[in-house]
Coordinates of C-alpha atoms in Angstrom, one line a residue:
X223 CA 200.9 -7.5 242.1
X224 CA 199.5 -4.2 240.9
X225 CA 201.8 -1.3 242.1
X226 CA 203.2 1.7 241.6
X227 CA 206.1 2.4 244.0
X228 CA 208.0 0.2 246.3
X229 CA 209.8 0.8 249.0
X230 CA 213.0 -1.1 250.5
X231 CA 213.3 -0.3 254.0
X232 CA 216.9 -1.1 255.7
X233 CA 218.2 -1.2 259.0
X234 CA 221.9 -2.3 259.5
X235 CA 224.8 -2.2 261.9
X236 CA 228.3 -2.5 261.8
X237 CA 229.9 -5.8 263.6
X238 CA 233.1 -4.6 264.0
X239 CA 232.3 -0.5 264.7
X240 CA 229.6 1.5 266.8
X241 CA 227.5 2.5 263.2
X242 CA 224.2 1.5 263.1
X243 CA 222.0 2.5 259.9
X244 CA 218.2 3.6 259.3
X245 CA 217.1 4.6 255.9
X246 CA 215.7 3.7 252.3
X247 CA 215.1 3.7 248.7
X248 CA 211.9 4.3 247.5
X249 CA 211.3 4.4 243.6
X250 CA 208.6 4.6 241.1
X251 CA 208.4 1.3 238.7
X252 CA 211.1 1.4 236.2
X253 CA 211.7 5.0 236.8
X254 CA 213.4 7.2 239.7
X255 CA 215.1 6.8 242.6
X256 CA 215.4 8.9 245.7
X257 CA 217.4 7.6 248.8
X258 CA 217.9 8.7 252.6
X259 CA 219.8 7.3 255.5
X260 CA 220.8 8.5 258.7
X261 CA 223.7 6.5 260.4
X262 CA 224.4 6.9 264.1
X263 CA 226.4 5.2 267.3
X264 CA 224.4 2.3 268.5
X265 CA 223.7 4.1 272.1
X266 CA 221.1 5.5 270.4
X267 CA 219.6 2.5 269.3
X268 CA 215.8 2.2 270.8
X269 CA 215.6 -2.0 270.6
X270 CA 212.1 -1.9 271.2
X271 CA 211.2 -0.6 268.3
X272 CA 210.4 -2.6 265.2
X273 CA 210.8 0.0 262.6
X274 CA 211.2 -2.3 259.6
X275 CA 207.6 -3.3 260.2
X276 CA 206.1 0.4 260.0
X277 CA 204.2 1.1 256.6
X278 CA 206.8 3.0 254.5
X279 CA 204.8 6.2 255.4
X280 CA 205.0 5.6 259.3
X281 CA 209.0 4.4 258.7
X282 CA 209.7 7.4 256.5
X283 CA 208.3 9.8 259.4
X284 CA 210.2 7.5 262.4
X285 CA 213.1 8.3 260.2
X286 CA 212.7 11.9 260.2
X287 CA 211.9 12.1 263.8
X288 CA 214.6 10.2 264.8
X289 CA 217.1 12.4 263.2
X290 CA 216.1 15.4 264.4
X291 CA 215.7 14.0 268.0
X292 CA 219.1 12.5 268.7
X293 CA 221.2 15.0 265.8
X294 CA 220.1 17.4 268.8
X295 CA 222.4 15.7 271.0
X296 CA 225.9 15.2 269.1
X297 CA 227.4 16.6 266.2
X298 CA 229.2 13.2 265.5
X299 CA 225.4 12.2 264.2
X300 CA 225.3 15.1 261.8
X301 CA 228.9 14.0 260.3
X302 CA 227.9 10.1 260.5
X303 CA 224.9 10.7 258.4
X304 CA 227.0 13.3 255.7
X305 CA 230.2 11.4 255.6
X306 CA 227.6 8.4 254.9
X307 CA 225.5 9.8 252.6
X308 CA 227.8 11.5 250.4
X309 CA 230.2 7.7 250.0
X310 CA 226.5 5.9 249.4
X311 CA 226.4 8.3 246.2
X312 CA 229.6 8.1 245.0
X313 CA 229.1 4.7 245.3
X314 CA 226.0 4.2 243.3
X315 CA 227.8 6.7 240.4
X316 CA 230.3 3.6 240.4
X317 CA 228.0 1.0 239.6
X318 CA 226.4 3.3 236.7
X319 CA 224.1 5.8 238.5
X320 CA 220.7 6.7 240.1
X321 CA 218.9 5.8 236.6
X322 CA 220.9 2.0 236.1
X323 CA 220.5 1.7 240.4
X324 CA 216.3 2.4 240.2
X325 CA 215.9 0.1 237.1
X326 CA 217.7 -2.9 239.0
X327 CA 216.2 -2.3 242.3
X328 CA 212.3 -1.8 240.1
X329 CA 212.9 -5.2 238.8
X330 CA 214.5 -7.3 241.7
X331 CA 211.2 -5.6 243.8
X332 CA 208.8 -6.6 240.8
X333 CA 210.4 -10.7 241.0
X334 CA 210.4 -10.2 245.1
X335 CA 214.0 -11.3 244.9
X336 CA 215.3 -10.9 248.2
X337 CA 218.3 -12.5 247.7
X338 CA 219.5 -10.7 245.0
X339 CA 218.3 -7.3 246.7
X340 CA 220.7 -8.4 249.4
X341 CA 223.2 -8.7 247.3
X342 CA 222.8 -5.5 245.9
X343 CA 223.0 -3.7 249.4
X344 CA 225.7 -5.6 250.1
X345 CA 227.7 -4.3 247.4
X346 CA 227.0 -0.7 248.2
X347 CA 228.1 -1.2 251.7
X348 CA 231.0 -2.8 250.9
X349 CA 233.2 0.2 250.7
X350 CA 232.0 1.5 253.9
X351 CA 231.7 -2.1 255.5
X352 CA 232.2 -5.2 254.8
X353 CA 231.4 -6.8 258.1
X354 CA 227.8 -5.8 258.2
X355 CA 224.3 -7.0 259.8
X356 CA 221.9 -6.3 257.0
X357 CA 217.7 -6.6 257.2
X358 CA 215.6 -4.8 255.1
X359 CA 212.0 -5.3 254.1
X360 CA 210.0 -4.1 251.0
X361 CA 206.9 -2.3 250.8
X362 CA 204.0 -1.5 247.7
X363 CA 201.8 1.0 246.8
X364 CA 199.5 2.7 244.4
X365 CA 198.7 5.8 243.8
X366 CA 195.4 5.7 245.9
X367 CA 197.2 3.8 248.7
X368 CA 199.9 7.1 248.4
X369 CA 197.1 9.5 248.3
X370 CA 195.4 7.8 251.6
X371 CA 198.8 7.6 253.3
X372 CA 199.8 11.5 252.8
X373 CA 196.2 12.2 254.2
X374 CA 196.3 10.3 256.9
X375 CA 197.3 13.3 259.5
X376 CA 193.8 15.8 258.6
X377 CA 190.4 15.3 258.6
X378 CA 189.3 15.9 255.2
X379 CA 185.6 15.4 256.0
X380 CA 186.3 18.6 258.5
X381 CA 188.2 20.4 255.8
X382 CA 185.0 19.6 254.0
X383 CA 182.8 20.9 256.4
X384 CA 184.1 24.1 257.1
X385 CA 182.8 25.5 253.6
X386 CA 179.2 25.5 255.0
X387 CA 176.2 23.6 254.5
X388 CA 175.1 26.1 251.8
X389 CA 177.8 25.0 249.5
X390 CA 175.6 22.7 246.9
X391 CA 178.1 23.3 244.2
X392 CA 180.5 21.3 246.1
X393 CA 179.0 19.1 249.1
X394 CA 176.9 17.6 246.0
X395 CA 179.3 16.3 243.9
X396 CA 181.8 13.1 244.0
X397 CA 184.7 12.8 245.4
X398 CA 187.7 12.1 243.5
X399 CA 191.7 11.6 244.6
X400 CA 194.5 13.0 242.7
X401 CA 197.4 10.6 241.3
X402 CA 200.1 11.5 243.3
X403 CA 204.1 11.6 242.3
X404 CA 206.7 11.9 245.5
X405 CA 209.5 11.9 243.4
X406 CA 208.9 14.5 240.4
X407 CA 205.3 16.0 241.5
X408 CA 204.1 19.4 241.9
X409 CA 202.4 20.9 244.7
X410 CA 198.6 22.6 244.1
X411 CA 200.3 25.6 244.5
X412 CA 201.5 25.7 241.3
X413 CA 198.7 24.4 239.4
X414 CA 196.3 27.2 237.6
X415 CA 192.5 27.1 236.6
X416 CA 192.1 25.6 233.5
X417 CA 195.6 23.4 233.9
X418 CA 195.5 18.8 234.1
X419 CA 194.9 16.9 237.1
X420 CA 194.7 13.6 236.9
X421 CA 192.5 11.9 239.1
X422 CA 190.6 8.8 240.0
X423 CA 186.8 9.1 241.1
X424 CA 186.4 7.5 244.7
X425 CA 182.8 8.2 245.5
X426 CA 179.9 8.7 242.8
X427 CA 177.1 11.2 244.4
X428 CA 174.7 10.9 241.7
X429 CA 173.8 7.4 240.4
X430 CA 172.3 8.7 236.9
X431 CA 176.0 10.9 236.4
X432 CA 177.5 7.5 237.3
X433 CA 175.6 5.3 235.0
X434 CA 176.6 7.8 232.3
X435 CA 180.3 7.9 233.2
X436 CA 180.7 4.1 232.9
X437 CA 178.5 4.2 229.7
X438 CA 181.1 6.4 227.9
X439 CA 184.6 4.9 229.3
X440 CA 183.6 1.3 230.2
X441 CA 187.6 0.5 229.7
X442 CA 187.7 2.9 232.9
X443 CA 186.2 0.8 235.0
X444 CA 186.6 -2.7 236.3
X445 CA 183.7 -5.5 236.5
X446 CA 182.9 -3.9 240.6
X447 CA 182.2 -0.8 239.3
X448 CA 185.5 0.8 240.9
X449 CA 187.9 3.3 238.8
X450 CA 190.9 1.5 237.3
X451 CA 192.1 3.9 235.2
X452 CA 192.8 7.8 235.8
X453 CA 191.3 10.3 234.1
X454 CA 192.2 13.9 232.8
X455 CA 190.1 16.4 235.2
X456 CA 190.0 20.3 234.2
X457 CA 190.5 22.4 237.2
X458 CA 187.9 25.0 237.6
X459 CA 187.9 25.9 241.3
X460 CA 190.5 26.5 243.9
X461 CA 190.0 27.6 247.4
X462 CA 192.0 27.3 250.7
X463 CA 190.4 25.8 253.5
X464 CA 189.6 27.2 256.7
X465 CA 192.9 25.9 258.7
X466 CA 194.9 26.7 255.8
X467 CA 196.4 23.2 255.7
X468 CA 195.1 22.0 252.0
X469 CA 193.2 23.3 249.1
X470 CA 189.5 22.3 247.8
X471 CA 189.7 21.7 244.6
X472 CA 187.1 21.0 242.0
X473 CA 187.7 19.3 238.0
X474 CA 185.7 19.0 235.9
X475 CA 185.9 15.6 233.4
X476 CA 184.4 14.8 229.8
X477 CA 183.0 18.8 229.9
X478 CA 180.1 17.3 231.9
X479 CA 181.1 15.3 235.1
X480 CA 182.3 17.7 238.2
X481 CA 184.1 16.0 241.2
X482 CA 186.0 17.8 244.9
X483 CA 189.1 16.7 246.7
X484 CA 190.9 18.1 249.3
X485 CA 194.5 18.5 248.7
X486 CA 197.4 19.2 251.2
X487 CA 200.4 21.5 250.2
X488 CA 203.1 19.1 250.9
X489 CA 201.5 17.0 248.4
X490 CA 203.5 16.5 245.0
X491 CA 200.8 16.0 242.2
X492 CA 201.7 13.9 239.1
X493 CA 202.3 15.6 235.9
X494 CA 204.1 13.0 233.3
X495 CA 201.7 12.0 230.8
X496 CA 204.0 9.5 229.6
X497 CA 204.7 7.0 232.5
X498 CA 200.7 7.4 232.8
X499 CA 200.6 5.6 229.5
X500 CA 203.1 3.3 230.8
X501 CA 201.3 2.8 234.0
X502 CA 197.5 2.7 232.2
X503 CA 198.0 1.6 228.3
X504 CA 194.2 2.7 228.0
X505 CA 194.8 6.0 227.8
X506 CA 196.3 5.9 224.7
X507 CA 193.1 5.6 223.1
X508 CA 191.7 8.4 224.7
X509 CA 191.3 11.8 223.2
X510 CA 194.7 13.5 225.3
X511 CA 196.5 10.8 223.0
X512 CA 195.4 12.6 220.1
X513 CA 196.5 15.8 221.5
X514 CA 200.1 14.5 222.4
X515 CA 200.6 13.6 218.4
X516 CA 198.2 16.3 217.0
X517 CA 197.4 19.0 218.4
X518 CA 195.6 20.9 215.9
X519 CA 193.2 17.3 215.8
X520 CA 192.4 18.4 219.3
X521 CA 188.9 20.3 220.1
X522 CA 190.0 23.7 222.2
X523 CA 188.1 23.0 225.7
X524 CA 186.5 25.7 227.4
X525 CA 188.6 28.9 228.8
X526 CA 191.8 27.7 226.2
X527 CA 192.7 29.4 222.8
X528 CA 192.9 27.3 219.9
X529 CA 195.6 28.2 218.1
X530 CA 196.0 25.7 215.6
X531 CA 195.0 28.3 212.7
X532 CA 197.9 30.7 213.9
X533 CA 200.0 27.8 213.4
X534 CA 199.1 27.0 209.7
X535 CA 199.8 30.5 208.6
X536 CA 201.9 30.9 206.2
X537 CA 204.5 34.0 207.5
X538 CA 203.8 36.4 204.7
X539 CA 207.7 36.8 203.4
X540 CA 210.1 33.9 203.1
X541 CA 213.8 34.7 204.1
X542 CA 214.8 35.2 200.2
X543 CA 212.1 37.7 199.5
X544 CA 213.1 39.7 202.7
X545 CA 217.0 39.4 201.4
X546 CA 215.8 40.6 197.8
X547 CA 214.0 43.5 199.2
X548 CA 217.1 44.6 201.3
X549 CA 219.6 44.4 198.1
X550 CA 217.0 46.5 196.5
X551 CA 217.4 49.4 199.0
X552 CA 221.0 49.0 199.4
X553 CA 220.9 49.9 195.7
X554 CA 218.9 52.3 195.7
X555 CA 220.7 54.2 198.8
X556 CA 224.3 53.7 196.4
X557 CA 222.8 55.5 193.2
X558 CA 221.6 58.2 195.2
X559 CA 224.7 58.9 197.4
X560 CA 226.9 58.1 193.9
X561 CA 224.6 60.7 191.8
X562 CA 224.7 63.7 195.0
X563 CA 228.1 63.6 195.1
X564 CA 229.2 63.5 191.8

């Protein structure tokens, strides 16, 4: 199964006490970890729900919902979910950390072993519980499917809209989605002209631009015609859109090829060029490869300073001819203070 994050959804309840248990762990393929659970007296239990069986998107947002709904109500919730939280991370520190905790959970998801996922969870209730109900379920996704998920609450074709008809220099070119990280991303916000996104091309608006596209990075592209692997898009244009909710954003790919997105604040961009390699071995024959172990072997693009020549310069004195010239003043300052004087 191709994938990029999974998700293990839990819901659990205490036989022998009134705690019941919503939360999750959602991590990136042999990578990070992020956990939340919210713990709370089964009263507030809604039993027709089926949580478990909400897209990790839809659970994550139940979750949140939830929380702030019935934490309204009692204190008690507020200290549940703490007192919880904070032994479910001492906890995982005891059997070796977030880092050893993702890597196990990564490859029990990757072999779909349920059983020994269960086992797992068991041990990390244990302290808390030992006479537990446990179900959990797991959930995959790409980065496209994590890109369609986050943008499932707006309209981009109205964000789209709302720049006008007269727009050519953006209605007229593809479509593109960024690679998205919820873990370790950062928002547009932060991102400049001229700085990396990586990105996958959804749409094509011109056939001849597409033709070409495929013609120089076949590896790119899979036998449908659909974009397998990301590539490194230039960002030359930035502008909020009308509601304020997201960003239009333009790149620019191979110096030629231009392509729009819209882009929501809360969205978390990926930056690490080294679990793309991981994650697309492809790319390491590509040009940003060459710019990771040389950079001077890299042509400057347009609007960046090459600065590979200030690099090669030689400095103009080494540290023993500055120390020489310094004993030679010293000297100098000595015979004339010893002649004045004498």
């Amino acid at each position: 199964m191709n994938y990029d994050f999974y998700a293990i959804k839990i819901q659990a309840e205490n036989r022998t006490s009134d705690d019941y248990f919503l939360g999750y762990f959602f991590g990136k393929v042999n990578s990070g970890l992020e956990y939340r659970f919210i713990c709370f007296p089964k009263k507030y239990v809604d039993r027709e729900k089926t949580p478990l069986e909400m897209p990790f998107a839809e659970y994550k947002d139940y979750l949140n919902e939830l929380y702030l709904r019935i934490s309204s109500r009692s204190l008690e919730i507020v200290e549940m979910t703490k007192e919880f939280n904070v032994y479910l991370g001492l906890q995982i520190r005891k059997m070796g950390g977030m880092g050893a905790q993702g890597f196990r959970f990564s490859k029990m998801a990757e072999e779909k072993n349920t059983e020994l996922i269960r086992s797992e969870l068991n041990d990390l209730f244990r302290n808390w519980t030992s006479d537990i109900i446990l179900r959990f379920t797991l959930d995959f996704s790409s980065f496209s499917q994590i890109y369609e998920q986050a943008s499932l609450s707006v309209d981009t074709k109205v964000m789209l809209s709302s720049f006008g008809a007269d727009r050519k220099d953006i209605l007229s070119i593809s479509d593109f989605y960024p690679l998205l990280d919820p873990m370790a991303g950062v928002t547009i916000d932060q991102y400049e002209i001229g700085s990396v996104i990586w990105c996958t091309i959804s749409r094509f608006s011109n056939q001849t631009e597409e033709n070409r596209l495929k013609k120089e990075y076949p590896d790119f592209f899979d036998e449908a015609g659909g974009n397998i692997v990301p590539f490194e898009g230039t960002l030359v244009l930035k502008e909020l859109t009308a509601d304020g909710r997201g960003v239009l954003v333009k790149v620019m790919i191979a110096d030629w090829f231009f392509a729009k997105s819209i882009i929501l604040h809360n969205m978390r961009l990926l930056q690490n060029t080294q679990k793309l390699q991981n994650r697309f071995p492809k790319l390491q024959e590509q040009s940003f490869q060459i710019g990771l172990d040389n950079p001077q072997a890299r042509p400057a693009s347009k609007g960046t300073t090459n600065t590979a020549h200030l690099e090669n310069k030689k400095p103009i004195f080494d540290l023993g001819t500055v120390f020489i010239i310094f004993a030679i003043i010293a000297l100098a300052f000595l015979i004339y203070f010893f002649f004045f004087y004498s």
